[in-house]
């Protein structure tokens, strides 16, 4: 698959933003957007999803997803990524993923969890491979 060309601002935001909106599609073809922490890794988006989240079932039935980063206060600096998602059984749990812990260790503590309890609760790894990008 051809690697998407991204400008410096998009790459910076993918590396530094804390929250992305992952939109999956339900079995009734209804979009299901949800804010979720993510990691930009190896030209893919990595999400640790709650074990009971509907998005996990959605991804297994329909791999097409959209990922949006929040815009700025004036509605600019928009980043939209479309791609295919898959449950990733090869990636280690969140508490064993150094880059993810570096990014979210403080956030995990802020929500009253330890890395181990976070990994047990957010136990499903979803990886999105971008196929299209729109940034403006």
GROMACS .gro file of N, CA and C in nm:
model
  408
    1UNK      N    1   0.084  -0.117   0.000
    1UNK     CA    2   0.000   0.000   0.000
    1UNK      C    3   0.088   0.124   0.000
    2UNK      N    4   0.051   0.223  -0.077
    2UNK     CA    5   0.126   0.347  -0.088
    2UNK      C    6   0.115   0.427   0.041
    3UNK      N    7   0.228   0.476   0.089
    3UNK     CA    8   0.231   0.558   0.209
    3UNK      C    9   0.171   0.695   0.177
    4UNK      N   10   0.083   0.743   0.267
    4UNK     CA   11   0.023   0.874   0.248
    4UNK      C   12   0.126   0.984   0.271
    5UNK      N   13   0.119   1.087   0.190
    5UNK     CA   14   0.206   1.202   0.210
    5UNK      C   15   0.140   1.295   0.310
    6UNK      N   16   0.214   1.331   0.414
    6UNK     CA   17   0.162   1.418   0.519
    6UNK      C   18   0.256   1.534   0.538
    7UNK      N   19   0.199   1.652   0.557
    7UNK     CA   20   0.285   1.766   0.584
    7UNK      C   21   0.333   1.763   0.729
    8UNK      N   22   0.426   1.849   0.760
    8UNK     CA   23   0.488   1.851   0.892
    8UNK      C   24   0.387   1.877   1.004
    9UNK      N   25   0.289   1.963   0.979
    9UNK     CA   26   0.187   1.994   1.080
    9UNK      C   27   0.103   1.871   1.112
   10UNK      N   28   0.062   1.796   1.011
   10UNK     CA   29  -0.019   1.676   1.034
   10UNK      C   30   0.061   1.573   1.113
   11UNK      N   31   0.185   1.550   1.074
   11UNK     CA   32   0.269   1.454   1.148
   11UNK      C   33   0.289   1.497   1.293
   12UNK      N   34   0.311   1.625   1.315
   12UNK     CA   35   0.328   1.675   1.452
   12UNK      C   36   0.201   1.651   1.533
   13UNK      N   37   0.086   1.680   1.476
   13UNK     CA   38  -0.039   1.660   1.548
   13UNK      C   39  -0.063   1.512   1.577
   14UNK      N   40  -0.032   1.424   1.481
   14UNK     CA   41  -0.049   1.281   1.505
   14UNK      C   42   0.042   1.232   1.617
   15UNK      N   43   0.155   1.293   1.633
   15UNK     CA   44   0.248   1.253   1.739
   15UNK      C   45   0.213   1.316   1.873
   16UNK      N   46   0.151   1.434   1.873
   16UNK     CA   47   0.132   1.507   1.998
   16UNK      C   48  -0.011   1.514   2.050
   17UNK      N   49  -0.109   1.504   1.964
   17UNK     CA   50  -0.249   1.513   2.011
   17UNK      C   51  -0.279   1.397   2.105
   18UNK      N   52  -0.361   1.423   2.204
   18UNK     CA   53  -0.398   1.318   2.298
   18UNK      C   54  -0.521   1.240   2.256
   19UNK      N   55  -0.616   1.307   2.192
   19UNK     CA   56  -0.744   1.244   2.161
   19UNK      C   57  -0.773   1.253   2.011
   20UNK      N   58  -0.822   1.143   1.958
   20UNK     CA   59  -0.874   1.140   1.821
   20UNK      C   60  -1.017   1.088   1.828
   21UNK      N   61  -1.095   1.121   1.728
   21UNK     CA   62  -1.231   1.067   1.717
   21UNK      C   63  -1.228   0.952   1.618
   22UNK      N   64  -1.249   0.831   1.668
   22UNK     CA   65  -1.254   0.711   1.584
   22UNK      C   66  -1.399   0.683   1.551
   23UNK      N   67  -1.432   0.683   1.423
   23UNK     CA   68  -1.568   0.655   1.381
   23UNK      C   69  -1.572   0.520   1.311
   24UNK      N   70  -1.646   0.428   1.372
   24UNK     CA   71  -1.672   0.298   1.313
   24UNK      C   72  -1.815   0.298   1.262
   25UNK      N   73  -1.854   0.190   1.196
   25UNK     CA   74  -1.989   0.180   1.140
   25UNK      C   75  -2.058   0.059   1.200
   26UNK      N   76  -2.179   0.080   1.255
   26UNK     CA   77  -2.253  -0.028   1.319
   26UNK      C   78  -2.308  -0.126   1.217
   27UNK      N   79  -2.363  -0.236   1.265
   27UNK     CA   80  -2.423  -0.336   1.176
   27UNK      C   81  -2.544  -0.280   1.103
   28UNK      N   82  -2.601  -0.169   1.152
   28UNK     CA   83  -2.714  -0.103   1.085
   28UNK      C   84  -2.668   0.016   1.001
   29UNK      N   85  -2.537   0.020   0.974
   29UNK     CA   86  -2.474   0.124   0.893
   29UNK      C   87  -2.486   0.264   0.953
   30UNK      N   88  -2.484   0.271   1.084
   30UNK     CA   89  -2.489   0.399   1.154
   30UNK      C   90  -2.347   0.434   1.201
   31UNK      N   91  -2.298   0.554   1.166
   31UNK     CA   92  -2.166   0.593   1.215
   31UNK      C   93  -2.165   0.602   1.368
   32UNK      N   94  -2.056   0.555   1.428
   32UNK     CA   95  -2.042   0.552   1.574
   32UNK      C   96  -1.911   0.622   1.612
   33UNK      N   97  -1.914   0.757   1.623
   33UNK     CA   98  -1.791   0.828   1.661
   33UNK      C   99  -1.767   0.821   1.811
   34UNK      N  100  -1.640   0.813   1.851
   34UNK     CA  101  -1.604   0.812   1.992
   34UNK      C  102  -1.464   0.869   2.010
   35UNK      N  103  -1.445   0.953   2.112
   35UNK     CA  104  -1.310   1.002   2.141
   35UNK      C  105  -1.229   0.892   2.207
   36UNK      N  106  -1.102   0.883   2.168
   36UNK     CA  107  -1.019   0.775   2.221
   36UNK      C  108  -0.873   0.815   2.211
   37UNK      N  109  -0.792   0.773   2.308
   37UNK     CA  110  -0.649   0.795   2.303
   37UNK      C  111  -0.589   0.711   2.191
   38UNK      N  112  -0.479   0.759   2.134
   38UNK     CA  113  -0.417   0.688   2.022
   38UNK      C  114  -0.268   0.712   2.020
   39UNK      N  115  -0.202   0.629   1.942
   39UNK     CA  116  -0.059   0.643   1.921
   39UNK      C  117  -0.033   0.630   1.771
   40UNK      N  118   0.040   0.726   1.716
   40UNK     CA  119   0.085   0.718   1.577
   40UNK      C  120   0.211   0.632   1.577
   41UNK      N  121   0.205   0.516   1.513
   41UNK     CA  122   0.314   0.419   1.520
   41UNK      C  123   0.327   0.347   1.386
   42UNK      N  124   0.446   0.353   1.329
   42UNK     CA  125   0.474   0.282   1.203
   42UNK      C  126   0.371   0.314   1.095
   43UNK      N  127   0.340   0.442   1.082
   43UNK     CA  128   0.246   0.490   0.980
   43UNK      C  129   0.105   0.434   0.998
   44UNK      N  130   0.070   0.394   1.119
   44UNK     CA  131  -0.065   0.348   1.152
   44UNK      C  132  -0.109   0.417   1.281
   45UNK      N  133  -0.238   0.410   1.307
   45UNK     CA  134  -0.294   0.460   1.432
   45UNK      C  135  -0.326   0.341   1.520
   46UNK      N  136  -0.277   0.347   1.644
   46UNK     CA  137  -0.297   0.238   1.739
   46UNK      C  138  -0.390   0.286   1.849
   47UNK      N  139  -0.495   0.209   1.875
   47UNK     CA  140  -0.592   0.241   1.979
   47UNK      C  141  -0.603   0.123   2.075
   48UNK      N  142  -0.607   0.150   2.204
   48UNK     CA  143  -0.641   0.048   2.303
   48UNK      C  144  -0.787   0.073   2.339
   49UNK      N  145  -0.871  -0.021   2.304
   49UNK     CA  146  -1.015  -0.007   2.318
   49UNK      C  147  -1.067  -0.084   2.439
   50UNK      N  148  -1.168  -0.028   2.504
   50UNK     CA  149  -1.233  -0.097   2.616
   50UNK      C  150  -1.280  -0.234   2.568
   51UNK      N  151  -1.261  -0.336   2.649
   51UNK     CA  152  -1.295  -0.473   2.610
   51UNK      C  153  -1.439  -0.492   2.569
   52UNK      N  154  -1.532  -0.410   2.622
   52UNK     CA  155  -1.674  -0.422   2.590
   52UNK      C  156  -1.724  -0.320   2.488
   53UNK      N  157  -1.635  -0.243   2.430
   53UNK     CA  158  -1.677  -0.135   2.340
   53UNK      C  159  -1.742  -0.189   2.213
   54UNK      N  160  -1.848  -0.124   2.173
   54UNK     CA  161  -1.919  -0.161   2.050
   54UNK      C  162  -1.827  -0.149   1.929
   55UNK      N  163  -1.734  -0.054   1.934
   55UNK     CA  164  -1.645  -0.035   1.819
   55UNK      C  165  -1.567  -0.161   1.784
   56UNK      N  166  -1.538  -0.245   1.883
   56UNK     CA  167  -1.464  -0.369   1.857
   56UNK      C  168  -1.544  -0.460   1.763
   57UNK      N  169  -1.671  -0.475   1.792
   57UNK     CA  170  -1.759  -0.557   1.705
   57UNK      C  171  -1.778  -0.490   1.569
   58UNK      N  172  -1.791  -0.358   1.571
   58UNK     CA  173  -1.807  -0.286   1.445
   58UNK      C  174  -1.689  -0.310   1.352
   59UNK      N  175  -1.569  -0.303   1.406
   59UNK     CA  176  -1.447  -0.321   1.325
   59UNK      C  177  -1.440  -0.462   1.269
   60UNK      N  178  -1.485  -0.559   1.344
   60UNK     CA  179  -1.481  -0.697   1.294
   60UNK      C  180  -1.579  -0.718   1.179
   61UNK      N  181  -1.686  -0.639   1.174
   61UNK     CA  182  -1.787  -0.654   1.068
   61UNK      C  183  -1.766  -0.560   0.950
   62UNK      N  184  -1.706  -0.444   0.978
   62UNK     CA  185  -1.684  -0.345   0.873
   62UNK      C  186  -1.553  -0.274   0.905
   63UNK      N  187  -1.452  -0.299   0.825
   63UNK     CA  188  -1.319  -0.248   0.856
   63UNK      C  189  -1.299  -0.101   0.821
   64UNK      N  190  -1.390  -0.040   0.747
   64UNK     CA  191  -1.374   0.100   0.708
   64UNK      C  192  -1.404   0.190   0.825
   65UNK      N  193  -1.311   0.284   0.852
   65UNK     CA  194  -1.326   0.377   0.962
   65UNK      C  195  -1.280   0.516   0.918
   66UNK      N  196  -1.315   0.615   1.000
   66UNK     CA  197  -1.261   0.749   0.985
   66UNK      C  198  -1.203   0.791   1.119
   67UNK      N  199  -1.097   0.869   1.113
   67UNK     CA  200  -1.035   0.922   1.233
   67UNK      C  201  -1.021   1.073   1.213
   68UNK      N  202  -1.070   1.148   1.310
   68UNK     CA  203  -1.063   1.293   1.304
   68UNK      C  204  -0.986   1.345   1.424
   69UNK      N  205  -0.905   1.447   1.401
   69UNK     CA  206  -0.845   1.521   1.511
   69UNK      C  207  -0.928   1.647   1.531
   70UNK      N  208  -0.935   1.696   1.654
   70UNK     CA  209  -1.013   1.817   1.680
   70UNK      C  210  -0.957   1.933   1.599
   71UNK      N  211  -1.046   2.021   1.556
   71UNK     CA  212  -1.003   2.142   1.486
   71UNK      C  213  -0.959   2.246   1.588
   72UNK      N  214  -0.907   2.357   1.540
   72UNK     CA  215  -0.876   2.466   1.632
   72UNK      C  216  -1.006   2.541   1.665
   73UNK      N  217  -0.995   2.642   1.749
   73UNK     CA  218  -1.115   2.713   1.796
   73UNK      C  219  -1.191   2.786   1.686
   74UNK      N  220  -1.130   2.805   1.571
   74UNK     CA  221  -1.197   2.872   1.459
   74UNK      C  222  -1.246   2.773   1.353
   75UNK      N  223  -1.231   2.644   1.381
   75UNK     CA  224  -1.276   2.542   1.287
   75UNK      C  225  -1.173   2.507   1.181
   76UNK      N  226  -1.053   2.555   1.195
   76UNK     CA  227  -0.946   2.523   1.101
   76UNK      C  228  -0.855   2.415   1.157
   77UNK      N  229  -0.745   2.393   1.088
   77UNK     CA  230  -0.646   2.292   1.126
   77UNK      C  231  -0.711   2.153   1.136
   78UNK      N  232  -0.792   2.122   1.039
   78UNK     CA  233  -0.868   1.998   1.036
   78UNK      C  234  -0.781   1.884   0.981
   79UNK      N  235  -0.790   1.767   1.044
   79UNK     CA  236  -0.724   1.647   0.995
   79UNK      C  237  -0.828   1.534   0.997
   80UNK      N  238  -0.852   1.477   0.879
   80UNK     CA  239  -0.943   1.363   0.865
   80UNK      C  240  -0.865   1.252   0.796
   81UNK      N  241  -0.869   1.134   0.856
   81UNK     CA  242  -0.802   1.017   0.799
   81UNK      C  243  -0.906   0.908   0.780
   82UNK      N  244  -0.910   0.851   0.661
   82UNK     CA  245  -0.992   0.734   0.636
   82UNK      C  246  -0.899   0.615   0.626
   83UNK      N  247  -0.947   0.499   0.664
   83UNK     CA  248  -0.861   0.382   0.655
   83UNK      C  249  -0.932   0.254   0.690
   84UNK      N  250  -0.854   0.150   0.700
   84UNK     CA  251  -0.908   0.020   0.737
   84UNK      C  252  -0.857  -0.015   0.877
   85UNK      N  253  -0.946  -0.072   0.955
   85UNK     CA  254  -0.913  -0.107   1.092
   85UNK      C  255  -0.915  -0.258   1.109
   86UNK      N  256  -0.837  -0.304   1.203
   86UNK     CA  257  -0.835  -0.446   1.236
   86UNK      C  258  -0.800  -0.461   1.383
   87UNK      N  259  -0.856  -0.563   1.443
   87UNK     CA  260  -0.814  -0.599   1.578
   87UNK      C  261  -0.676  -0.660   1.565
   88UNK      N  262  -0.582  -0.606   1.643
   88UNK     CA  263  -0.442  -0.645   1.635
   88UNK      C  264  -0.407  -0.730   1.757
   89UNK      N  265  -0.385  -0.857   1.735
   89UNK     CA  266  -0.354  -0.950   1.846
   89UNK      C  267  -0.204  -0.965   1.869
   90UNK      N  268  -0.123  -0.896   1.788
   90UNK     CA  269   0.023  -0.907   1.799
   90UNK      C  270   0.083  -0.799   1.888
   91UNK      N  271   0.018  -0.685   1.899
   91UNK     CA  272   0.071  -0.575   1.978
   91UNK      C  273   0.055  -0.606   2.127
   92UNK      N  274   0.159  -0.578   2.206
   92UNK     CA  275   0.148  -0.606   2.350
   92UNK      C  276   0.044  -0.517   2.417
   93UNK      N  277  -0.001  -0.556   2.536
   93UNK     CA  278  -0.096  -0.474   2.611
   93UNK      C  279  -0.038  -0.335   2.641
   94UNK      N  280  -0.124  -0.241   2.673
   94UNK     CA  281  -0.082  -0.103   2.695
   94UNK      C  282   0.026  -0.090   2.802
   95UNK      N  283   0.018  -0.170   2.907
   95UNK     CA  284   0.117  -0.159   3.015
   95UNK      C  285   0.254  -0.214   2.976
   96UNK      N  286   0.262  -0.276   2.858
   96UNK     CA  287   0.389  -0.329   2.808
   96UNK      C  288   0.435  -0.257   2.681
   97UNK      N  289   0.370  -0.143   2.652
   97UNK     CA  290   0.402  -0.067   2.532
   97UNK      C  291   0.467   0.065   2.574
   98UNK      N  292   0.602   0.072   2.570
   98UNK     CA  293   0.674   0.189   2.623
   98UNK      C  294   0.629   0.323   2.563
   99UNK      N  295   0.610   0.330   2.434
   99UNK     CA  296   0.573   0.458   2.371
   99UNK      C  297   0.433   0.502   2.415
  100UNK      N  298   0.341   0.407   2.426
  100UNK     CA  299   0.206   0.441   2.470
  100UNK      C  300   0.209   0.488   2.615
  101UNK      N  301   0.285   0.420   2.700
  101UNK     CA  302   0.295   0.461   2.840
  101UNK      C  303   0.361   0.597   2.855
  102UNK      N  304   0.461   0.624   2.773
  102UNK     CA  305   0.525   0.755   2.778
  102UNK      C  306   0.424   0.865   2.748
  103UNK      N  307   0.339   0.841   2.650
  103UNK     CA  308   0.241   0.941   2.610
  103UNK      C  309   0.127   0.954   2.711
  104UNK      N  310   0.081   0.844   2.769
  104UNK     CA  311  -0.042   0.847   2.849
  104UNK      C  312  -0.028   0.811   2.997
  105UNK      N  313   0.091   0.792   3.046
  105UNK     CA  314   0.108   0.753   3.187
  105UNK      C  315   0.037   0.851   3.281
  106UNK      N  316   0.054   0.981   3.259
  106UNK     CA  317  -0.012   1.080   3.344
  106UNK      C  318  -0.164   1.075   3.328
  107UNK      N  319  -0.211   1.058   3.207
  107UNK     CA  320  -0.355   1.048   3.182
  107UNK      C  321  -0.415   0.926   3.249
  108UNK      N  322  -0.344   0.816   3.245
  108UNK     CA  323  -0.391   0.693   3.308
  108UNK      C  324  -0.404   0.716   3.459
  109UNK      N  325  -0.306   0.780   3.519
  109UNK     CA  326  -0.312   0.810   3.663
  109UNK      C  327  -0.426   0.908   3.692
  110UNK      N  328  -0.445   1.006   3.605
  110UNK     CA  329  -0.550   1.107   3.624
  110UNK      C  330  -0.690   1.046   3.627
  111UNK      N  331  -0.710   0.935   3.553
  111UNK     CA  332  -0.841   0.870   3.555
  111UNK      C  333  -0.849   0.762   3.662
  112UNK      N  334  -0.750   0.762   3.752
  112UNK     CA  335  -0.753   0.673   3.867
  112UNK      C  336  -0.716   0.529   3.838
  113UNK      N  337  -0.636   0.508   3.736
  113UNK     CA  338  -0.596   0.372   3.700
  113UNK      C  339  -0.444   0.359   3.708
  114UNK      N  340  -0.399   0.236   3.714
  114UNK     CA  341  -0.258   0.204   3.698
  114UNK      C  342  -0.239   0.155   3.555
  115UNK      N  343  -0.116   0.151   3.506
  115UNK     CA  344  -0.096   0.094   3.373
  115UNK      C  345  -0.153  -0.048   3.362
  116UNK      N  346  -0.140  -0.127   3.469
  116UNK     CA  347  -0.191  -0.265   3.467
  116UNK      C  348  -0.343  -0.270   3.461
  117UNK      N  349  -0.411  -0.187   3.541
  117UNK     CA  350  -0.558  -0.187   3.538
  117UNK      C  351  -0.609  -0.129   3.406
  118UNK      N  352  -0.538  -0.030   3.352
  118UNK     CA  353  -0.575   0.025   3.222
  118UNK      C  354  -0.566  -0.083   3.115
  119UNK      N  355  -0.455  -0.157   3.115
  119UNK     CA  356  -0.435  -0.262   3.014
  119UNK      C  357  -0.542  -0.371   3.026
  120UNK      N  358  -0.582  -0.402   3.148
  120UNK     CA  359  -0.685  -0.505   3.167
  120UNK      C  360  -0.820  -0.456   3.117
  121UNK      N  361  -0.851  -0.328   3.135
  121UNK     CA  362  -0.980  -0.272   3.094
  121UNK      C  363  -0.982  -0.240   2.944
  122UNK      N  364  -0.876  -0.179   2.895
  122UNK     CA  365  -0.865  -0.141   2.753
  122UNK      C  366  -0.777  -0.245   2.685
  123UNK      N  367  -0.834  -0.362   2.670
  123UNK     CA  368  -0.758  -0.481   2.632
  123UNK      C  369  -0.761  -0.516   2.484
  124UNK      N  370  -0.842  -0.446   2.407
  124UNK     CA  371  -0.852  -0.476   2.264
  124UNK      C  372  -0.772  -0.373   2.186
  125UNK      N  373  -0.678  -0.421   2.107
  125UNK     CA  374  -0.595  -0.332   2.026
  125UNK      C  375  -0.657  -0.321   1.888
  126UNK      N  376  -0.684  -0.198   1.848
  126UNK     CA  377  -0.733  -0.171   1.713
  126UNK      C  378  -0.626  -0.091   1.642
  127UNK      N  379  -0.590  -0.137   1.523
  127UNK     CA  380  -0.489  -0.067   1.444
  127UNK      C  381  -0.554  -0.021   1.314
  128UNK      N  382  -0.538   0.107   1.283
  128UNK     CA  383  -0.594   0.165   1.162
  128UNK      C  384  -0.481   0.196   1.065
  129UNK      N  385  -0.495   0.143   0.945
  129UNK     CA  386  -0.401   0.173   0.837
  129UNK      C  387  -0.466   0.279   0.748
  130UNK      N  388  -0.408   0.400   0.745
  130UNK     CA  389  -0.466   0.507   0.665
  130UNK      C  390  -0.463   0.476   0.516
  131UNK      N  391  -0.572   0.512   0.448
  131UNK     CA  392  -0.577   0.499   0.303
  131UNK      C  393  -0.599   0.634   0.234
  132UNK      N  394  -0.648   0.731   0.311
  132UNK     CA  395  -0.677   0.863   0.254
  132UNK      C  396  -0.667   0.967   0.365
  133UNK      N  397  -0.622   1.086   0.329
  133UNK     CA  398  -0.603   1.193   0.425
  133UNK      C  399  -0.655   1.323   0.366
  134UNK      N  400  -0.721   1.401   0.453
  134UNK     CA  401  -0.761   1.536   0.414
  134UNK      C  402  -0.722   1.627   0.529
  135UNK      N  403  -0.646   1.731   0.500
  135UNK     CA  404  -0.603   1.826   0.602
  135UNK      C  405  -0.615   1.966   0.544
  136UNK      N  406  -0.676   2.054   0.625
  136UNK     CA  407  -0.687   2.194   0.581
  136UNK      C  408  -0.700   2.287   0.701
   0.00000   0.00000   0.00000
